[in-house]
Amino acid sequence: MSRDKRFIGRRDVVKGVAGIGVVGLAGCTGNGNGDGGNGNNSDGGGNGGGGNTIRWHAGGTGGTYFPLSGEFETVVEDETDYNMEVSATGASVENVGSLASGDADFALIQNDIAYFAKNGEGIEAFQGNAVDNLQGVATLYPETIHIVTRPDAGIESVSDMEGMRVNTGDLGSGTQVNALQILESAGGLTPDDFDQQNSDFTQAADQIQNGDIDAAFVVGGWPVGAIEDLAQNADMDVLSMSDEERQAAKDDASWFADDTIPAGTYEGIEEDVTTVSVQAMIATRAEYDAQAVEDVTTAIFENVDALSIKTDFISKDSAQDGMSIELHEGAAAYFE
């Protein structure tokens, strides 16, 4: 099988995307003026003040997206006249669909998934279904690929997961896309070579603890809450990718970058863990009100000192590093 860094034609990913309704993107990627699409109704807010509610789609409660979004909510509500409603979701791919349909006003997604969606490639569900209304706001921090393993499984390399029970993340999520990319490029494995399980981070941690799976992929800025909890309650390892494995992943997918999880980040992990990462970013929809986007962006980046999560990375100066899609005019008004 040839490796193409621009196309992940995995049936399992497609099934997951179909399950959350993103396969139908062709019908909902135009002006977004369906339910809440124009950004000017009482639910969607977007025209400033007046108690309008911003609908912000985050990720699973066990990852970094959800608690960080909660901190953004506090800042935005303290610094502006907007209310903000944060929803737990299946993260990147699902969030793209919500922005495409107008069901979300802002969302956290991965920079690679943003590129795939905007350009109609990378994931089979996006082929020919480019999400035209997807626009960027800011990049935030590296999203580290964690490969959490059950110690008794004896996994010492990516290829060792052949024949194993592997949780690759929620169906259709950015985590699943990244997991399948790494399993193929660094381990030479396709979904036929292992028993693929799919759930959010919290459920995956429970599966490791209960011995129901051998490995789980978790993508998030360290420390990830679900992994912290697991490390405190059960034996677990985090696999270090070799230099060769990391290079293979980067050769096949240019959005990956070398990353390290420092020793001591998780209880029992006493050495640095070498791995790769993508970038977390805030996205919005093109038709959403420019003043609302500028106001929210300003509130967040002028009050980073009010945050407690990923503050070593989140800053105005780095907020366009790794931006993979066109900026919304409201964000551009702040940054440019």
mmCIF file of C-alpha atoms in Angstrom:
data_model
loop_
_atom_site.group_PDB
_atom_site.id
_atom_site.type_symbol
_atom_site.label_atom_id
_atom_site.label_comp_id
_atom_site.label_asym_id
_atom_site.label_seq_id
_atom_site.Cartn_x
_atom_site.Cartn_y
_atom_site.Cartn_z
ATOM 1 C CA MET A 1 0.000 0.000 0.000
ATOM 2 C CA SER A 2 1.427 3.368 -0.984
ATOM 3 C CA ARG A 3 1.623 6.056 1.610
ATOM 4 C CA ASP A 4 0.076 9.394 0.731
ATOM 5 C CA LYS A 5 0.291 12.131 3.324
ATOM 6 C CA ARG A 6 -2.671 13.908 1.698
ATOM 7 C CA PHE A 7 -5.178 11.041 1.885
ATOM 8 C CA ILE A 8 -6.277 8.754 4.682
ATOM 9 C CA GLY A 9 -8.782 6.403 3.019
ATOM 10 C CA ARG A 10 -9.683 4.398 6.086
ATOM 11 C CA ARG A 11 -13.087 2.687 6.173
ATOM 12 C CA ASP A 12 -13.167 2.960 9.934
ATOM 13 C CA VAL A 13 -12.645 6.712 9.843
ATOM 14 C CA VAL A 14 -15.309 7.111 7.183
ATOM 15 C CA LYS A 15 -17.800 5.087 9.220
ATOM 16 C CA GLY A 16 -17.122 7.305 12.197
ATOM 17 C CA VAL A 17 -17.508 10.490 10.206
ATOM 18 C CA ALA A 18 -20.722 9.172 8.687
ATOM 19 C CA GLY A 19 -21.977 8.400 12.164
ATOM 20 C CA ILE A 20 -21.667 12.028 13.209
ATOM 21 C CA GLY A 21 -23.119 13.398 10.013
ATOM 22 C CA VAL A 22 -20.041 14.898 8.386
ATOM 23 C CA VAL A 23 -20.313 12.792 5.227
ATOM 24 C CA GLY A 24 -23.196 15.067 4.233
ATOM 25 C CA LEU A 25 -20.986 18.138 4.248
ATOM 26 C CA ALA A 26 -21.715 18.886 0.609
ATOM 27 C CA GLY A 27 -25.206 19.906 1.630
ATOM 28 C CA CYS A 28 -24.201 22.183 4.496
ATOM 29 C CA THR A 29 -20.992 23.939 3.593
ATOM 30 C CA GLY A 30 -22.401 26.875 1.722
ATOM 31 C CA ASN A 31 -23.541 30.035 3.485
ATOM 32 C CA GLY A 32 -24.421 28.234 6.708
ATOM 33 C CA ASN A 33 -27.809 29.952 6.908
ATOM 34 C CA GLY A 34 -29.699 26.989 8.238
ATOM 35 C CA ASP A 35 -30.482 26.662 11.937
ATOM 36 C CA GLY A 36 -28.400 29.359 13.545
ATOM 37 C CA GLY A 37 -26.328 29.720 10.398
ATOM 38 C CA ASN A 38 -26.362 33.447 9.916
ATOM 39 C CA GLY A 39 -24.978 34.212 13.364
ATOM 40 C CA ASN A 40 -27.698 36.766 14.078
ATOM 41 C CA ASN A 41 -30.370 34.780 15.889
ATOM 42 C CA SER A 42 -30.977 34.610 19.627
ATOM 43 C CA ASP A 43 -29.348 31.193 19.918
ATOM 44 C CA GLY A 44 -26.298 31.851 17.821
ATOM 45 C CA GLY A 45 -25.519 35.378 18.931
ATOM 46 C CA GLY A 46 -22.884 37.027 16.838
ATOM 47 C CA ASN A 47 -24.168 40.572 16.501
ATOM 48 C CA GLY A 48 -22.798 41.804 19.784
ATOM 49 C CA GLY A 49 -24.200 42.218 23.271
ATOM 50 C CA GLY A 50 -27.841 41.803 24.121
ATOM 51 C CA GLY A 51 -27.331 38.544 25.975
ATOM 52 C CA ASN A 52 -26.478 36.671 22.787
ATOM 53 C CA THR A 53 -25.061 33.226 23.359
ATOM 54 C CA ILE A 54 -21.875 32.019 21.701
ATOM 55 C CA ARG A 55 -22.007 28.299 20.975
ATOM 56 C CA TRP A 56 -18.528 26.880 21.562
ATOM 57 C CA HIS A 57 -17.846 23.206 20.779
ATOM 58 C CA ALA A 58 -14.950 21.704 22.721
ATOM 59 C CA GLY A 59 -14.066 18.006 22.989
ATOM 60 C CA GLY A 60 -14.380 15.099 25.401
ATOM 61 C CA THR A 61 -14.434 15.882 29.121
ATOM 62 C CA GLY A 62 -11.288 13.784 29.699
ATOM 63 C CA GLY A 63 -9.086 15.760 27.326
ATOM 64 C CA THR A 64 -7.680 19.304 27.296
ATOM 65 C CA TYR A 65 -10.217 20.963 24.982
ATOM 66 C CA PHE A 66 -13.095 20.859 27.454
ATOM 67 C CA PRO A 67 -11.479 22.341 30.584
ATOM 68 C CA LEU A 68 -9.597 24.937 28.522
ATOM 69 C CA SER A 69 -12.856 25.921 26.837
ATOM 70 C CA GLY A 70 -14.357 26.361 30.293
ATOM 71 C CA GLU A 71 -11.600 28.843 31.122
ATOM 72 C CA PHE A 72 -12.230 30.662 27.830
ATOM 73 C CA GLU A 73 -15.913 30.830 28.777
ATOM 74 C CA THR A 74 -15.085 32.527 32.070
ATOM 75 C CA VAL A 75 -12.792 35.064 30.399
ATOM 76 C CA VAL A 76 -15.218 35.888 27.585
ATOM 77 C CA GLU A 77 -18.161 36.303 29.940
ATOM 78 C CA ASP A 78 -16.075 38.450 32.316
ATOM 79 C CA GLU A 79 -14.656 40.678 29.594
ATOM 80 C CA THR A 80 -17.546 41.012 27.100
ATOM 81 C CA ASP A 81 -21.335 41.170 26.983
ATOM 82 C CA TYR A 82 -21.607 37.700 25.479
ATOM 83 C CA ASN A 83 -22.773 34.525 27.146
ATOM 84 C CA MET A 84 -20.926 31.375 26.121
ATOM 85 C CA GLU A 85 -22.270 27.832 25.981
ATOM 86 C CA VAL A 86 -19.541 25.162 25.954
ATOM 87 C CA SER A 87 -20.495 21.715 24.656
ATOM 88 C CA ALA A 88 -18.619 18.445 25.092
ATOM 89 C CA THR A 89 -18.166 16.749 21.700
ATOM 90 C CA GLY A 90 -16.186 14.115 19.856
ATOM 91 C CA ALA A 91 -13.675 16.881 19.039
ATOM 92 C CA SER A 92 -12.029 17.881 15.750
ATOM 93 C CA VAL A 93 -13.928 16.146 12.950
ATOM 94 C CA GLU A 94 -17.295 16.411 14.657
ATOM 95 C CA ASN A 95 -16.596 20.070 15.409
ATOM 96 C CA VAL A 96 -15.866 20.779 11.750
ATOM 97 C CA GLY A 97 -19.297 19.412 10.906
ATOM 98 C CA SER A 98 -20.899 21.608 13.562
ATOM 99 C CA LEU A 99 -19.220 24.714 12.165
ATOM 100 C CA ALA A 100 -20.156 23.727 8.610
ATOM 101 C CA SER A 101 -23.816 23.398 9.527
ATOM 102 C CA GLY A 102 -23.920 26.507 11.703
ATOM 103 C CA ASP A 103 -24.609 24.529 14.875
ATOM 104 C CA ALA A 104 -21.422 25.949 16.439
ATOM 105 C CA ASP A 105 -19.962 29.430 16.324
ATOM 106 C CA PHE A 106 -16.465 28.540 17.538
ATOM 107 C CA ALA A 107 -14.762 25.189 18.014
ATOM 108 C CA LEU A 108 -11.423 23.705 18.949
ATOM 109 C CA ILE A 109 -9.902 21.502 16.262
ATOM 110 C CA GLN A 110 -6.509 20.204 15.155
ATOM 111 C CA ASN A 111 -4.594 22.112 12.491
ATOM 112 C CA ASP A 112 -4.282 19.019 10.291
ATOM 113 C CA ILE A 113 -8.028 18.359 10.372
ATOM 114 C CA ALA A 114 -8.645 22.024 9.571
ATOM 115 C CA TYR A 115 -6.423 21.728 6.498
ATOM 116 C CA PHE A 116 -8.120 18.502 5.364
ATOM 117 C CA ALA A 117 -11.596 19.988 5.741
ATOM 118 C CA LYS A 118 -10.866 23.321 4.094
ATOM 119 C CA ASN A 119 -9.142 21.700 1.114
ATOM 120 C CA GLY A 120 -11.471 18.726 0.687
ATOM 121 C CA GLU A 121 -8.831 16.051 1.190
ATOM 122 C CA GLY A 122 -7.016 13.931 3.760
ATOM 123 C CA ILE A 123 -10.080 12.095 5.060
ATOM 124 C CA GLU A 124 -12.337 10.311 2.607
ATOM 125 C CA ALA A 125 -15.428 12.092 3.949
ATOM 126 C CA PHE A 126 -13.871 15.436 2.970
ATOM 127 C CA GLN A 127 -12.954 14.326 -0.555
ATOM 128 C CA GLY A 128 -14.973 16.578 -2.847
ATOM 129 C CA ASN A 129 -16.741 18.039 0.198
ATOM 130 C CA ALA A 130 -14.495 20.943 1.149
ATOM 131 C CA VAL A 131 -15.841 22.931 4.097
ATOM 132 C CA ASP A 132 -15.807 26.336 2.445
ATOM 133 C CA ASN A 133 -17.022 28.282 5.476
ATOM 134 C CA LEU A 134 -14.320 27.002 7.845
ATOM 135 C CA GLN A 135 -11.977 29.793 8.946
ATOM 136 C CA GLY A 136 -9.236 30.124 11.525
ATOM 137 C CA VAL A 137 -8.978 32.273 14.641
ATOM 138 C CA ALA A 138 -5.770 31.280 16.440
ATOM 139 C CA THR A 139 -3.451 28.400 17.172
ATOM 140 C CA LEU A 140 -2.951 27.548 20.828
ATOM 141 C CA TYR A 141 -0.534 24.785 21.820
ATOM 142 C CA PRO A 142 0.965 21.479 20.674
ATOM 143 C CA GLU A 143 -1.412 18.521 20.899
ATOM 144 C CA THR A 144 0.793 15.658 21.901
ATOM 145 C CA ILE A 145 0.259 12.111 20.677
ATOM 146 C CA HIS A 146 0.155 9.879 23.768
ATOM 147 C CA ILE A 147 0.327 6.126 23.176
ATOM 148 C CA VAL A 148 -0.802 4.731 26.524
ATOM 149 C CA THR A 149 -0.133 1.030 27.014
ATOM 150 C CA ARG A 150 -0.938 -1.706 29.491
ATOM 151 C CA PRO A 151 2.430 -2.807 30.961
ATOM 152 C CA ASP A 152 1.624 -6.512 30.675
ATOM 153 C CA ALA A 153 1.025 -6.137 26.925
ATOM 154 C CA GLY A 154 4.774 -5.887 26.261
ATOM 155 C CA ILE A 155 4.462 -3.113 23.669
ATOM 156 C CA GLU A 156 7.884 -1.601 22.995
ATOM 157 C CA SER A 157 7.325 -0.234 19.485
ATOM 158 C CA VAL A 158 4.441 0.833 17.283
ATOM 159 C CA SER A 159 4.689 -2.361 15.241
ATOM 160 C CA ASP A 160 4.250 -4.408 18.429
ATOM 161 C CA MET A 161 0.561 -3.435 18.381
ATOM 162 C CA GLU A 162 -0.083 -5.962 15.631
ATOM 163 C CA GLY A 163 -2.812 -8.300 16.832
ATOM 164 C CA MET A 164 -3.459 -6.121 19.884
ATOM 165 C CA ARG A 165 -6.632 -4.427 21.103
ATOM 166 C CA VAL A 166 -6.024 -0.747 20.327
ATOM 167 C CA ASN A 167 -8.317 2.185 21.101
ATOM 168 C CA THR A 168 -7.713 4.761 18.358
ATOM 169 C CA GLY A 169 -10.049 7.412 19.778
ATOM 170 C CA ASP A 170 -13.631 8.431 19.067
ATOM 171 C CA LEU A 171 -14.964 7.395 15.684
ATOM 172 C CA GLY A 172 -14.245 10.133 13.175
ATOM 173 C CA SER A 173 -12.136 12.165 15.575
ATOM 174 C CA GLY A 174 -8.803 13.809 14.879
ATOM 175 C CA THR A 175 -7.315 11.350 17.344
ATOM 176 C CA GLN A 176 -8.454 8.428 15.222
ATOM 177 C CA VAL A 177 -7.009 10.003 12.093
ATOM 178 C CA ASN A 178 -3.644 10.565 13.778
ATOM 179 C CA ALA A 179 -3.626 7.086 15.320
ATOM 180 C CA LEU A 180 -4.216 5.391 11.983
ATOM 181 C CA GLN A 181 -1.564 7.564 10.332
ATOM 182 C CA ILE A 182 1.034 6.622 12.941
ATOM 183 C CA LEU A 183 0.119 2.954 13.043
ATOM 184 C CA GLU A 184 0.641 2.733 9.283
ATOM 185 C CA SER A 185 3.639 5.003 8.797
ATOM 186 C CA ALA A 186 5.595 4.067 11.932
ATOM 187 C CA GLY A 187 4.368 0.512 12.393
ATOM 188 C CA GLY A 188 3.313 -0.700 8.952
ATOM 189 C CA LEU A 189 -0.121 -1.607 10.332
ATOM 190 C CA THR A 190 -3.571 -1.175 8.809
ATOM 191 C CA PRO A 191 -6.891 -1.606 10.700
ATOM 192 C CA ASP A 192 -6.940 -5.239 9.544
ATOM 193 C CA ASP A 193 -3.807 -5.863 11.629
ATOM 194 C CA PHE A 194 -5.262 -5.071 15.056
ATOM 195 C CA ASP A 195 -8.547 -5.063 16.968
ATOM 196 C CA GLN A 196 -9.681 -1.457 16.746
ATOM 197 C CA GLN A 197 -11.701 -0.038 19.635
ATOM 198 C CA ASN A 198 -13.208 3.442 19.668
ATOM 199 C CA SER A 199 -14.205 5.698 22.554
ATOM 200 C CA ASP A 200 -13.321 8.965 24.225
ATOM 201 C CA PHE A 201 -10.247 9.441 26.418
ATOM 202 C CA THR A 202 -11.998 8.720 29.705
ATOM 203 C CA GLN A 203 -13.461 5.427 28.498
ATOM 204 C CA ALA A 204 -10.131 4.449 26.950
ATOM 205 C CA ALA A 205 -8.434 4.998 30.315
ATOM 206 C CA ASP A 206 -11.020 2.789 31.980
ATOM 207 C CA GLN A 207 -10.369 0.114 29.352
ATOM 208 C CA ILE A 208 -6.628 0.186 30.083
ATOM 209 C CA GLN A 209 -7.273 -0.030 33.820
ATOM 210 C CA ASN A 210 -9.684 -2.947 33.394
ATOM 211 C CA GLY A 211 -7.414 -4.834 30.991
ATOM 212 C CA ASP A 212 -9.945 -4.599 28.176
ATOM 213 C CA ILE A 213 -7.442 -3.092 25.701
ATOM 214 C CA ASP A 214 -3.680 -3.166 25.270
ATOM 215 C CA ALA A 215 -3.074 0.378 24.034
ATOM 216 C CA ALA A 216 -4.875 3.661 23.520
ATOM 217 C CA PHE A 217 -4.067 6.759 21.496
ATOM 218 C CA VAL A 218 -4.818 10.020 23.275
ATOM 219 C CA VAL A 219 -4.150 13.368 21.601
ATOM 220 C CA GLY A 220 -4.003 16.403 23.850
ATOM 221 C CA GLY A 221 -1.798 18.924 25.531
ATOM 222 C CA TRP A 222 -0.054 17.326 28.459
ATOM 223 C CA PRO A 223 -1.017 16.707 31.148
ATOM 224 C CA VAL A 224 -4.252 15.100 29.915
ATOM 225 C CA GLY A 225 -6.679 14.713 32.801
ATOM 226 C CA ALA A 226 -7.842 11.210 31.890
ATOM 227 C CA ILE A 227 -4.235 9.963 31.793
ATOM 228 C CA GLU A 228 -3.400 11.678 35.073
ATOM 229 C CA ASP A 229 -6.326 9.888 36.706
ATOM 230 C CA LEU A 230 -5.326 6.564 35.160
ATOM 231 C CA ALA A 231 -1.724 6.901 36.342
ATOM 232 C CA GLN A 232 -2.924 7.452 39.896
ATOM 233 C CA ASN A 233 -5.190 4.411 39.880
ATOM 234 C CA ALA A 234 -3.510 1.750 37.759
ATOM 235 C CA ASP A 235 -0.238 0.618 36.232
ATOM 236 C CA MET A 236 0.310 2.150 32.808
ATOM 237 C CA ASP A 237 3.089 3.091 30.426
ATOM 238 C CA VAL A 238 3.402 5.740 27.728
ATOM 239 C CA LEU A 239 5.260 4.473 24.673
ATOM 240 C CA SER A 240 8.313 6.414 23.500
ATOM 241 C CA MET A 241 8.508 6.498 19.727
ATOM 242 C CA SER A 242 11.978 5.850 18.338
ATOM 243 C CA ASP A 243 13.712 8.417 16.151
ATOM 244 C CA GLU A 244 12.980 6.212 13.147
ATOM 245 C CA GLU A 245 9.286 5.956 14.026
ATOM 246 C CA ARG A 246 8.963 9.702 14.496
ATOM 247 C CA GLN A 247 10.722 10.389 11.205
ATOM 248 C CA ALA A 248 8.451 7.947 9.383
ATOM 249 C CA ALA A 249 5.392 9.697 10.807
ATOM 250 C CA LYS A 250 6.716 13.116 9.773
ATOM 251 C CA ASP A 251 7.667 11.898 6.306
ATOM 252 C CA ASP A 252 4.110 10.721 5.683
ATOM 253 C CA ALA A 253 2.291 13.640 7.348
ATOM 254 C CA SER A 254 3.971 17.037 7.270
ATOM 255 C CA TRP A 255 1.800 18.467 10.079
ATOM 256 C CA PHE A 256 3.475 16.228 12.677
ATOM 257 C CA ALA A 257 6.336 17.726 14.692
ATOM 258 C CA ASP A 258 8.704 16.171 17.233
ATOM 259 C CA ASP A 259 7.491 16.493 20.793
ATOM 260 C CA THR A 260 8.450 15.282 24.268
ATOM 261 C CA ILE A 261 6.375 14.530 27.342
ATOM 262 C CA PRO A 262 8.646 15.460 30.253
ATOM 263 C CA ALA A 263 9.478 12.879 32.906
ATOM 264 C CA GLY A 264 7.147 13.197 35.864
ATOM 265 C CA THR A 265 4.234 14.571 33.871
ATOM 266 C CA TYR A 266 2.335 11.430 34.839
ATOM 267 C CA GLU A 267 2.811 9.416 38.003
ATOM 268 C CA GLY A 268 5.155 6.492 37.407
ATOM 269 C CA ILE A 269 6.568 7.866 34.136
ATOM 270 C CA GLU A 270 10.131 8.643 35.239
ATOM 271 C CA GLU A 271 11.793 9.269 31.861
ATOM 272 C CA ASP A 272 11.052 11.674 29.030
ATOM 273 C CA VAL A 273 8.683 10.220 26.430
ATOM 274 C CA THR A 274 9.560 11.002 22.807
ATOM 275 C CA THR A 275 6.598 11.363 20.468
ATOM 276 C CA VAL A 276 5.038 13.700 17.873
ATOM 277 C CA SER A 277 2.345 16.363 18.006
ATOM 278 C CA VAL A 278 -0.108 18.412 15.965
ATOM 279 C CA GLN A 279 -1.417 21.878 16.875
ATOM 280 C CA ALA A 280 -4.644 22.820 18.654
ATOM 281 C CA MET A 281 -6.480 25.800 17.208
ATOM 282 C CA ILE A 282 -9.662 27.849 17.488
ATOM 283 C CA ALA A 283 -11.831 27.852 14.373
ATOM 284 C CA THR A 284 -15.038 29.617 13.427
ATOM 285 C CA ARG A 285 -17.336 29.931 10.409
ATOM 286 C CA ALA A 286 -16.959 32.558 7.702
ATOM 287 C CA GLU A 287 -20.477 33.949 8.070
ATOM 288 C CA TYR A 288 -20.166 34.509 11.816
ATOM 289 C CA ASP A 289 -20.180 38.173 12.833
ATOM 290 C CA ALA A 290 -16.735 39.778 12.506
ATOM 291 C CA GLN A 291 -17.179 41.989 15.565
ATOM 292 C CA ALA A 292 -18.069 38.984 17.709
ATOM 293 C CA VAL A 293 -14.982 37.120 16.517
ATOM 294 C CA GLU A 294 -12.773 40.135 17.172
ATOM 295 C CA ASP A 295 -14.289 40.650 20.630
ATOM 296 C CA VAL A 296 -13.829 37.013 21.655
ATOM 297 C CA THR A 297 -10.294 36.859 20.253
ATOM 298 C CA THR A 298 -9.347 40.068 22.041
ATOM 299 C CA ALA A 299 -10.810 38.861 25.332
ATOM 300 C CA ILE A 300 -8.855 35.610 25.238
ATOM 301 C CA PHE A 301 -5.474 36.911 24.123
ATOM 302 C CA GLU A 302 -5.521 40.062 26.249
ATOM 303 C CA ASN A 303 -6.294 37.970 29.342
ATOM 304 C CA VAL A 304 -4.033 34.939 29.008
ATOM 305 C CA ASP A 305 -2.922 35.586 32.580
ATOM 306 C CA ALA A 306 -6.426 34.569 33.681
ATOM 307 C CA LEU A 307 -5.891 31.065 32.275
ATOM 308 C CA SER A 308 -4.265 28.138 34.069
ATOM 309 C CA ILE A 309 -4.096 25.578 31.239
ATOM 310 C CA LYS A 310 -1.309 25.548 28.591
ATOM 311 C CA THR A 311 -0.216 29.053 29.523
ATOM 312 C CA ASP A 312 3.380 28.285 28.519
ATOM 313 C CA PHE A 313 2.183 28.087 24.912
ATOM 314 C CA ILE A 314 -0.850 30.356 24.475
ATOM 315 C CA SER A 315 0.137 33.879 23.462
ATOM 316 C CA LYS A 316 -0.649 36.551 20.908
ATOM 317 C CA ASP A 317 2.878 36.269 19.496
ATOM 318 C CA SER A 318 2.538 32.562 18.661
ATOM 319 C CA ALA A 319 -1.170 32.511 17.807
ATOM 320 C CA GLN A 320 -0.586 32.192 14.063
ATOM 321 C CA ASP A 321 2.162 29.556 14.242
ATOM 322 C CA GLY A 322 0.946 26.535 12.313
ATOM 323 C CA MET A 323 -2.256 28.235 11.150
ATOM 324 C CA SER A 324 -3.323 25.983 8.295
ATOM 325 C CA ILE A 325 -6.381 27.821 6.920
ATOM 326 C CA GLU A 326 -7.521 31.353 6.080
ATOM 327 C CA LEU A 327 -8.153 33.690 9.023
ATOM 328 C CA HIS A 328 -11.632 35.013 9.757
ATOM 329 C CA GLU A 329 -11.779 38.770 9.208
ATOM 330 C CA GLY A 330 -12.596 39.331 12.880
ATOM 331 C CA ALA A 331 -9.479 37.487 13.990
ATOM 332 C CA ALA A 332 -7.404 39.280 11.365
ATOM 333 C CA ALA A 333 -8.605 42.621 12.729
ATOM 334 C CA TYR A 334 -7.059 41.701 16.077
ATOM 335 C CA PHE A 335 -3.871 39.990 14.968
ATOM 336 C CA GLU A 336 -3.028 42.041 11.903
#
